[in-house]
XYZ file of C-alpha atoms in Angstrom:
526
model
C 38.711 273.951 135.496
C 35.439 273.376 137.250
C 34.908 270.141 139.362
C 32.158 269.042 136.603
C 34.469 269.468 133.785
C 37.456 268.097 135.666
C 35.410 265.018 136.593
C 33.954 264.553 132.969
C 38.094 264.443 131.509
C 38.979 262.313 134.291
C 35.974 259.840 133.580
C 36.733 260.035 129.928
C 40.123 259.492 130.149
C 39.915 256.686 132.530
C 37.197 254.721 130.620
C 39.595 255.134 127.307
C 42.247 253.643 129.306
C 40.088 250.726 130.380
C 39.965 249.789 126.932
C 43.723 250.339 126.111
C 43.695 246.484 125.134
C 41.179 246.877 122.588
C 42.412 250.316 120.910
C 45.934 248.526 120.861
C 44.567 246.353 118.304
C 41.876 248.340 116.401
C 44.669 251.444 115.724
C 47.439 249.139 114.441
C 45.976 247.996 110.690
C 49.216 245.531 110.845
C 48.796 244.082 114.197
C 50.037 240.522 114.301
C 46.586 239.264 115.789
C 45.140 240.220 112.658
C 46.701 237.020 111.269
C 44.057 234.955 112.983
C 41.214 237.378 112.065
C 39.195 236.480 108.605
C 37.906 239.920 108.244
C 39.415 243.319 108.491
C 37.654 245.191 111.460
C 35.603 247.998 109.564
C 32.957 250.529 110.634
C 30.665 248.129 112.911
C 34.145 247.262 115.300
C 35.432 250.717 115.391
C 32.162 252.552 116.031
C 31.178 249.950 118.636
C 34.705 250.944 120.373
C 34.000 254.309 120.496
C 30.319 253.888 121.851
C 31.631 251.684 124.422
C 34.238 254.022 125.936
C 31.681 257.153 125.640
C 29.418 254.739 127.376
C 31.748 253.881 130.170
C 32.855 257.260 130.450
C 29.307 258.390 131.074
C 28.750 255.990 133.698
C 31.771 257.204 135.662
C 31.038 260.719 135.492
C 27.244 260.160 136.571
C 28.645 257.942 139.662
C 31.267 260.779 140.491
C 28.427 263.493 140.117
C 25.934 261.715 142.485
C 28.711 260.769 144.951
C 29.938 264.580 144.828
C 26.379 266.017 145.321
C 25.324 263.480 147.810
C 27.583 265.239 150.476
C 27.774 261.676 152.013
C 31.217 260.940 153.590
C 30.912 257.068 153.012
C 29.678 257.759 149.377
C 32.649 259.895 148.508
C 34.945 257.301 150.203
C 33.480 254.404 148.164
C 33.765 256.599 144.961
C 37.326 257.079 145.835
C 37.882 253.248 146.145
C 35.887 252.670 142.947
C 38.274 254.960 141.131
C 41.291 253.296 142.464
C 39.884 250.090 141.816
C 39.097 251.064 138.025
C 42.484 251.871 137.293
C 43.381 248.151 138.021
C 41.718 247.485 134.786
C 44.435 249.066 132.607
C 47.258 247.910 135.017
C 46.084 244.482 134.741
C 46.216 244.704 131.238
C 50.004 245.956 131.242
C 50.577 242.936 133.461
C 49.160 240.604 130.931
C 51.132 242.239 128.054
C 54.397 241.753 130.219
C 53.145 238.072 131.181
C 53.531 237.153 127.499
C 57.121 238.944 127.121
C 60.567 238.365 127.317
C 60.583 240.235 130.883
C 58.160 237.554 132.208
C 60.659 234.854 131.153
C 63.516 237.076 132.893
C 61.495 237.406 135.836
C 61.253 233.608 136.006
C 64.828 233.027 135.396
C 66.095 235.708 137.631
C 64.817 235.217 141.193
C 66.679 238.167 142.629
C 64.959 240.577 139.954
C 61.694 238.745 140.844
C 61.970 239.334 144.597
C 62.409 242.987 143.901
C 59.398 243.479 141.435
C 57.192 241.749 144.213
C 58.573 243.858 147.147
C 58.110 246.932 144.824
C 54.378 245.618 144.294
C 53.676 244.987 147.969
C 55.408 248.565 149.021
C 52.880 250.198 146.431
C 50.202 248.799 147.400
C 50.579 249.375 151.156
C 51.174 252.823 150.400
C 48.136 253.251 148.588
C 46.053 251.976 151.345
C 47.982 254.030 154.274
C 48.059 257.230 152.204
C 44.742 256.673 150.133
C 43.965 260.157 149.847
C 47.203 261.202 148.587
C 47.014 258.056 146.206
C 43.904 259.228 145.061
C 44.912 262.677 144.161
C 48.271 261.389 142.636
C 45.954 258.832 140.479
C 43.753 261.592 139.464
C 46.424 263.510 138.194
C 48.000 260.699 136.214
C 44.651 260.149 134.589
C 44.504 263.804 133.884
C 47.942 264.048 132.416
C 46.834 260.830 130.057
C 43.345 262.608 128.957
C 44.706 263.836 125.714
C 45.013 260.168 124.569
C 41.335 259.711 124.855
C 40.846 262.614 122.384
C 43.519 261.065 120.031
C 41.829 257.480 120.244
C 38.160 258.404 119.725
C 39.298 260.971 116.604
C 41.502 258.041 115.690
C 38.779 255.465 115.984
C 35.875 257.760 114.208
C 38.465 258.193 111.166
C 39.432 254.588 110.721
C 35.490 253.836 111.232
C 34.954 255.895 108.148
C 37.949 254.703 106.283
C 37.099 251.043 106.884
C 33.194 251.291 106.549
C 33.098 248.427 104.277
C 34.185 245.341 106.194
C 36.359 243.761 103.642
C 38.687 240.783 103.592
C 42.162 241.398 105.305
C 44.008 241.006 102.209
C 42.722 239.417 98.834
C 42.902 235.595 98.817
C 45.412 235.190 96.008
C 44.354 231.745 95.466
C 45.795 230.423 92.135
C 42.941 228.698 90.633
C 42.609 225.578 88.707
C 45.569 224.609 86.420
C 45.013 225.481 82.889
C 46.091 221.638 82.017
C 46.314 219.271 84.887
C 46.503 216.017 84.759
C 50.178 215.273 84.423
C 51.165 213.519 87.685
C 51.661 209.884 87.605
C 50.362 208.564 90.872
C 46.797 208.635 92.541
C 45.059 211.690 94.194
C 45.933 212.435 97.653
C 43.746 213.424 100.391
C 45.498 214.559 103.381
C 43.398 214.417 106.414
C 45.041 216.530 109.817
C 42.846 216.105 112.628
C 43.803 218.985 115.076
C 45.215 217.284 118.457
C 44.471 213.976 117.698
C 46.096 211.485 120.101
C 47.793 208.056 119.397
C 47.773 206.862 122.883
C 44.082 208.192 123.653
C 42.749 207.067 119.763
C 44.560 203.477 120.056
C 47.183 202.751 122.914
C 44.695 203.837 126.006
C 41.256 204.211 124.571
C 38.729 205.726 127.264
C 36.415 203.032 128.538
C 33.525 202.798 126.338
C 34.590 204.866 123.272
C 34.140 203.143 120.157
C 35.841 204.369 116.914
C 34.932 201.964 114.488
C 35.984 204.218 111.475
C 39.556 204.662 112.592
C 39.820 201.136 113.446
C 38.450 199.748 109.905
C 41.035 202.450 108.184
C 43.839 200.900 110.392
C 43.173 197.545 109.343
C 43.417 198.269 105.932
C 46.446 200.664 105.967
C 49.937 201.232 106.846
C 49.764 201.823 110.217
C 52.765 204.030 112.297
C 52.987 203.041 115.652
C 55.579 205.746 116.912
C 54.984 208.918 114.667
C 55.945 212.265 115.941
C 54.660 215.563 115.095
C 57.043 218.574 114.228
C 55.645 220.662 117.231
C 53.251 220.338 120.427
C 51.608 223.630 118.576
C 49.475 224.297 115.587
C 51.390 227.911 114.824
C 54.462 225.584 114.063
C 53.186 222.097 113.034
C 51.327 223.210 110.202
C 53.975 225.188 108.316
C 56.318 222.325 109.343
C 54.260 219.697 107.696
C 53.595 221.631 104.389
C 57.077 222.954 103.994
C 58.388 219.967 104.882
C 61.296 221.735 107.347
C 61.218 221.309 110.790
C 59.749 224.918 112.531
C 61.565 225.948 115.813
C 60.112 229.495 115.603
C 57.111 231.187 114.287
C 55.412 234.465 114.582
C 52.321 236.193 112.882
C 53.607 239.454 111.451
C 50.910 241.051 109.568
C 47.596 239.554 108.132
C 49.228 237.739 105.356
C 52.554 237.006 106.580
C 53.924 234.423 108.956
C 57.790 234.481 110.137
C 59.166 231.044 110.457
C 62.541 229.995 111.654
C 63.907 226.242 110.064
C 66.082 224.219 111.840
C 67.985 223.762 108.876
C 69.082 227.533 108.068
C 68.067 229.509 111.446
C 67.352 232.474 109.373
C 63.618 234.079 109.831
C 61.903 234.007 106.408
C 58.276 234.323 105.504
C 56.309 230.926 105.278
C 54.673 232.237 101.983
C 57.762 232.587 100.249
C 58.890 229.216 100.636
C 58.882 225.913 98.377
C 55.615 223.734 100.023
C 53.911 220.634 98.698
C 51.110 222.236 96.988
C 53.181 224.256 94.782
C 55.444 221.351 94.114
C 52.188 219.446 93.460
C 50.816 222.118 90.880
C 54.097 222.041 89.185
C 54.123 218.271 88.612
C 50.486 218.783 87.158
C 48.028 218.268 90.071
C 45.355 220.826 90.967
C 45.372 221.453 94.963
C 42.921 222.157 97.522
C 42.799 223.443 101.360
C 40.013 223.421 103.562
C 41.870 224.462 106.951
C 41.319 225.674 110.396
C 43.518 228.374 112.268
C 46.228 229.637 109.872
C 44.451 231.810 106.900
C 45.953 229.457 104.490
C 44.450 231.435 101.522
C 45.957 234.604 102.373
C 49.526 233.097 102.988
C 49.896 230.196 100.518
C 47.096 230.671 98.176
C 49.385 231.572 95.446
C 49.834 227.342 95.475
C 46.203 226.412 95.650
C 43.729 225.856 93.045
C 40.996 225.835 95.858
C 40.940 227.406 99.459
C 38.758 227.869 102.189
C 39.406 228.313 105.951
C 37.885 229.250 109.510
C 39.649 231.207 112.060
C 40.185 230.103 115.684
C 37.917 231.970 117.708
C 39.365 233.182 121.419
C 40.606 236.660 122.630
C 43.046 236.903 120.174
C 40.598 236.203 117.160
C 36.943 237.250 118.684
C 35.128 237.312 115.639
C 34.236 234.882 113.123
C 32.404 236.704 110.618
C 31.235 240.204 110.307
C 29.074 241.251 113.489
C 26.315 243.567 114.557
C 26.988 246.746 116.366
C 25.583 245.144 119.709
C 27.618 242.160 119.158
C 30.889 244.026 118.539
C 29.936 246.438 121.617
C 29.531 243.225 123.607
C 32.806 241.916 122.776
C 35.193 245.013 123.481
C 33.139 245.083 126.903
C 33.931 241.765 127.724
C 37.575 242.226 126.741
C 37.911 245.220 128.961
C 35.818 242.935 131.908
C 38.246 240.312 131.503
C 40.874 242.650 132.454
C 39.379 243.234 135.774
C 41.381 240.661 138.114
C 39.596 237.655 139.055
C 36.575 238.161 136.591
C 37.472 235.627 133.943
C 37.527 233.158 136.654
C 34.228 234.005 137.735
C 32.877 234.192 134.164
C 34.970 231.622 132.247
C 31.865 228.776 132.158
C 29.950 231.609 130.094
C 32.810 232.349 127.998
C 33.530 228.613 127.178
C 30.129 228.176 126.186
C 30.445 230.824 123.673
C 33.350 229.366 122.606
C 31.800 225.802 122.149
C 29.131 227.490 120.033
C 31.701 228.944 117.864
C 33.465 225.721 117.478
C 30.427 224.140 116.374
C 29.931 226.742 113.497
C 33.686 226.383 112.393
C 33.402 222.579 112.426
C 30.045 222.578 110.399
C 31.557 225.155 107.892
C 34.640 223.122 107.455
C 32.990 219.960 107.543
C 30.296 221.172 104.562
C 33.455 222.282 102.628
C 35.577 219.130 103.195
C 32.864 217.007 101.816
C 32.672 218.754 98.848
C 36.469 218.921 98.266
C 36.841 214.994 98.544
C 34.241 214.398 95.869
C 36.154 216.593 93.394
C 38.010 214.428 90.979
C 39.910 217.318 89.475
C 41.900 217.949 92.907
C 45.435 215.974 93.003
C 46.109 216.890 96.529
C 43.724 217.922 99.538
C 44.459 219.250 102.630
C 41.825 218.773 105.143
C 42.692 220.384 108.854
C 39.956 220.041 110.942
C 39.292 221.647 114.309
C 38.422 218.305 116.194
C 39.270 216.694 118.597
C 40.773 219.779 119.714
C 39.016 221.644 122.272
C 36.467 223.115 122.968
C 34.587 219.970 123.409
C 31.462 220.086 120.949
C 29.971 216.647 120.933
C 27.885 214.402 122.901
C 28.451 210.940 121.932
C 25.761 209.586 124.215
C 23.159 211.722 122.325
C 25.008 211.412 118.858
C 24.721 215.354 118.472
C 26.558 218.630 118.594
C 26.568 220.269 121.732
C 27.909 223.070 123.561
C 27.444 221.269 126.975
C 29.940 221.519 129.905
C 30.009 217.802 130.491
C 31.417 217.148 127.157
C 35.043 215.679 127.060
C 38.144 214.876 124.692
C 36.788 211.453 124.383
C 33.405 212.814 122.783
C 35.406 214.931 120.224
C 37.225 211.363 119.302
C 33.868 210.086 118.545
C 33.191 213.254 116.254
C 36.552 212.693 114.448
C 35.716 209.045 113.953
C 32.065 209.860 112.730
C 33.685 212.828 110.441
C 36.562 210.287 108.955
C 33.386 207.967 108.111
C 31.315 210.693 106.268
C 34.299 211.436 104.154
C 34.898 207.884 103.213
C 31.402 207.548 102.421
C 31.328 210.683 100.362
C 34.269 209.139 98.306
C 33.045 205.630 98.055
C 29.755 207.217 96.906
C 31.984 209.321 93.903
C 33.654 206.048 93.208
C 37.005 207.715 94.275
C 38.064 205.908 97.467
C 39.790 202.987 96.035
C 41.889 205.255 93.844
C 42.645 207.770 96.260
C 45.570 207.793 98.582
C 44.327 208.819 102.359
C 46.823 210.137 105.060
C 45.254 210.463 108.542
C 47.381 212.147 111.264
C 47.504 215.067 113.364
C 49.555 218.195 113.884
C 49.913 217.529 117.748
C 49.132 215.016 120.620
C 46.678 215.781 123.483
C 48.514 218.124 125.644
C 46.181 218.132 128.580
C 45.285 214.393 129.586
C 43.603 214.177 132.768
C 46.047 211.919 134.118
C 48.700 213.812 132.979
C 50.599 211.115 130.730
C 51.671 212.923 128.094
C 52.394 211.091 124.740
C 53.828 212.872 122.063
C 53.013 210.373 119.720
C 50.208 211.182 116.779
C 48.596 208.819 114.396
C 49.873 208.448 111.007
C 47.717 206.271 109.014
C 48.202 205.749 105.003
C 45.648 203.875 102.765
C 47.393 203.408 99.661
C 45.326 203.261 96.245
C 43.629 200.095 96.113
C 45.088 198.726 99.257
C 42.787 196.099 101.050
C 45.129 195.074 103.956
C 47.002 196.674 106.675
C 50.499 196.601 107.745
C 52.315 197.850 110.838
C 55.258 200.481 110.930
C 57.370 200.205 114.282
C 59.986 202.489 113.914
C 60.010 206.188 115.562
C 60.132 209.069 112.934
C 58.791 212.542 112.552
C 55.957 213.474 110.430
C 57.630 216.263 108.776
C 58.524 213.715 106.209
C 54.765 214.065 104.882
C 55.547 216.656 102.575
C 58.199 214.394 100.681
C 55.867 211.519 100.993
C 53.057 212.655 98.852
C 55.272 214.442 96.245
C 56.759 210.662 95.972
C 52.994 209.337 95.681
C 51.954 211.697 93.037
C 55.175 210.666 90.990
C 54.260 207.329 91.181
C 57.591 206.469 93.339
C 55.389 204.775 96.093
C 52.418 202.463 95.384
C 52.049 199.818 97.628
C 52.573 198.899 101.396
C 55.818 197.195 101.009
C 56.975 200.138 99.168
C 55.944 202.610 101.630
C 57.540 200.762 104.332
C 60.720 200.640 102.479
C 60.561 204.590 101.690
C 59.767 205.202 105.233
C 63.060 203.200 106.090
C 65.082 205.238 104.050
C 63.569 208.855 104.946
C 62.617 208.844 108.404
C 64.038 210.887 111.082
C 63.532 210.960 114.850
C 63.607 214.706 115.186
C 61.892 215.478 118.615
C 58.954 217.655 118.510
C 59.473 221.751 119.147
C 57.416 222.377 122.297
C 56.078 225.728 123.149
C 54.651 228.608 121.318
C 54.241 232.003 121.690
C 50.564 231.798 121.659
C 48.744 229.388 124.610
C 46.515 226.134 123.864
C 46.914 225.668 119.928
């Protein structure tokens, strides 16, 4: 093999290895991360990755060729070191995969094994420096041996791009649609509002200085207000299935685009969340049309068979990178960014830029959800509506001083609390203008507490506010309970079993449990 051809093969193989994180997702049509994607990757995403690999390979080959033709010892030395450093990208990707696995947990608990792994890494690094000439030769052989995978990846990527030319939904939204004969429920209509990461202490107990929340305070004065409500979990992945199914979920793992496997505390056997009984299915069985406008979970795909209407927005981060159908340039930039973040230290350097993009996406998500939510609360035919908002959860997207949505880095949790209050006020006014506020039972709560307060004083309580039909005067409920009982409460309201504040307080006394929230998640920051 000539040096030119060898350089070309090495460049292509190395470029392909740098994008291994992207290939790991794209060539697996049932990859668990697709649970969080709204659309199946199609021609654009595959074509973008193929072009990225080819462009990076061309850059590697040109650099190697120029260094070789220069005949300069410093240039050749720099090229060898650059080659070794480029290999850190796939190696760091492997490290990141291990960090989120059981292997990492084993290292944390086994200090002797951790010491061996660290010592081995130090020895290998020292050997690479001491015998760098041999290290480069060995690395070249290693990359050459793996070169067939570059061809396989490119061919598979091209084939998948052709196969998925239309960028369609991951799976058909199996929404049941309106009931043929709704209206058999005895109680009032229910609007259930979950503000993601709304914290009891920050909103009511120790409100940030200068922050006013008039809508939340007003609702509190005319509702049953729980002082010690605990959510099912510290994470959205666990909490929302727990609240909707009425079971304490101790474990959850996305399995495929339309399936979340969960383990309930009661039976300890992994089951598909979508196949379990839920509050919407039972509400429909009682004659109520149901609706969800939500965030993070693909509600329409997973529990759509229990819903009359559904809309959802995905969380946008590394695991779910795109909100909608991208253009070629944006998709290429995404895969390139994903690879760039595999360079050790690159994410810390580029984090401000990355977070600005996340805030912009969060603004778009909030806007779409808010638009659909305002439509849903005015729909008289819905007997049960769930609104799951992506606020006050970070990224922080509201500037309360200016009274506007903003991607500025100075925004904080208190700003998103102000946006939460403003959102509640708009929903209330929409229902009042439609003549539905007094006849609607409004439940305002959260899926988990604020997990990263600056003073590190974590308080696991979340708000739990219930405004009953026609209620004008408030009441306080002091005992502790887990909000996993929300499903049973909603059904009791729809059946007419809970109609006033004394009745609700008595119901809570009979049904409350003190189950501690499940902490920890397979995914960070949810």
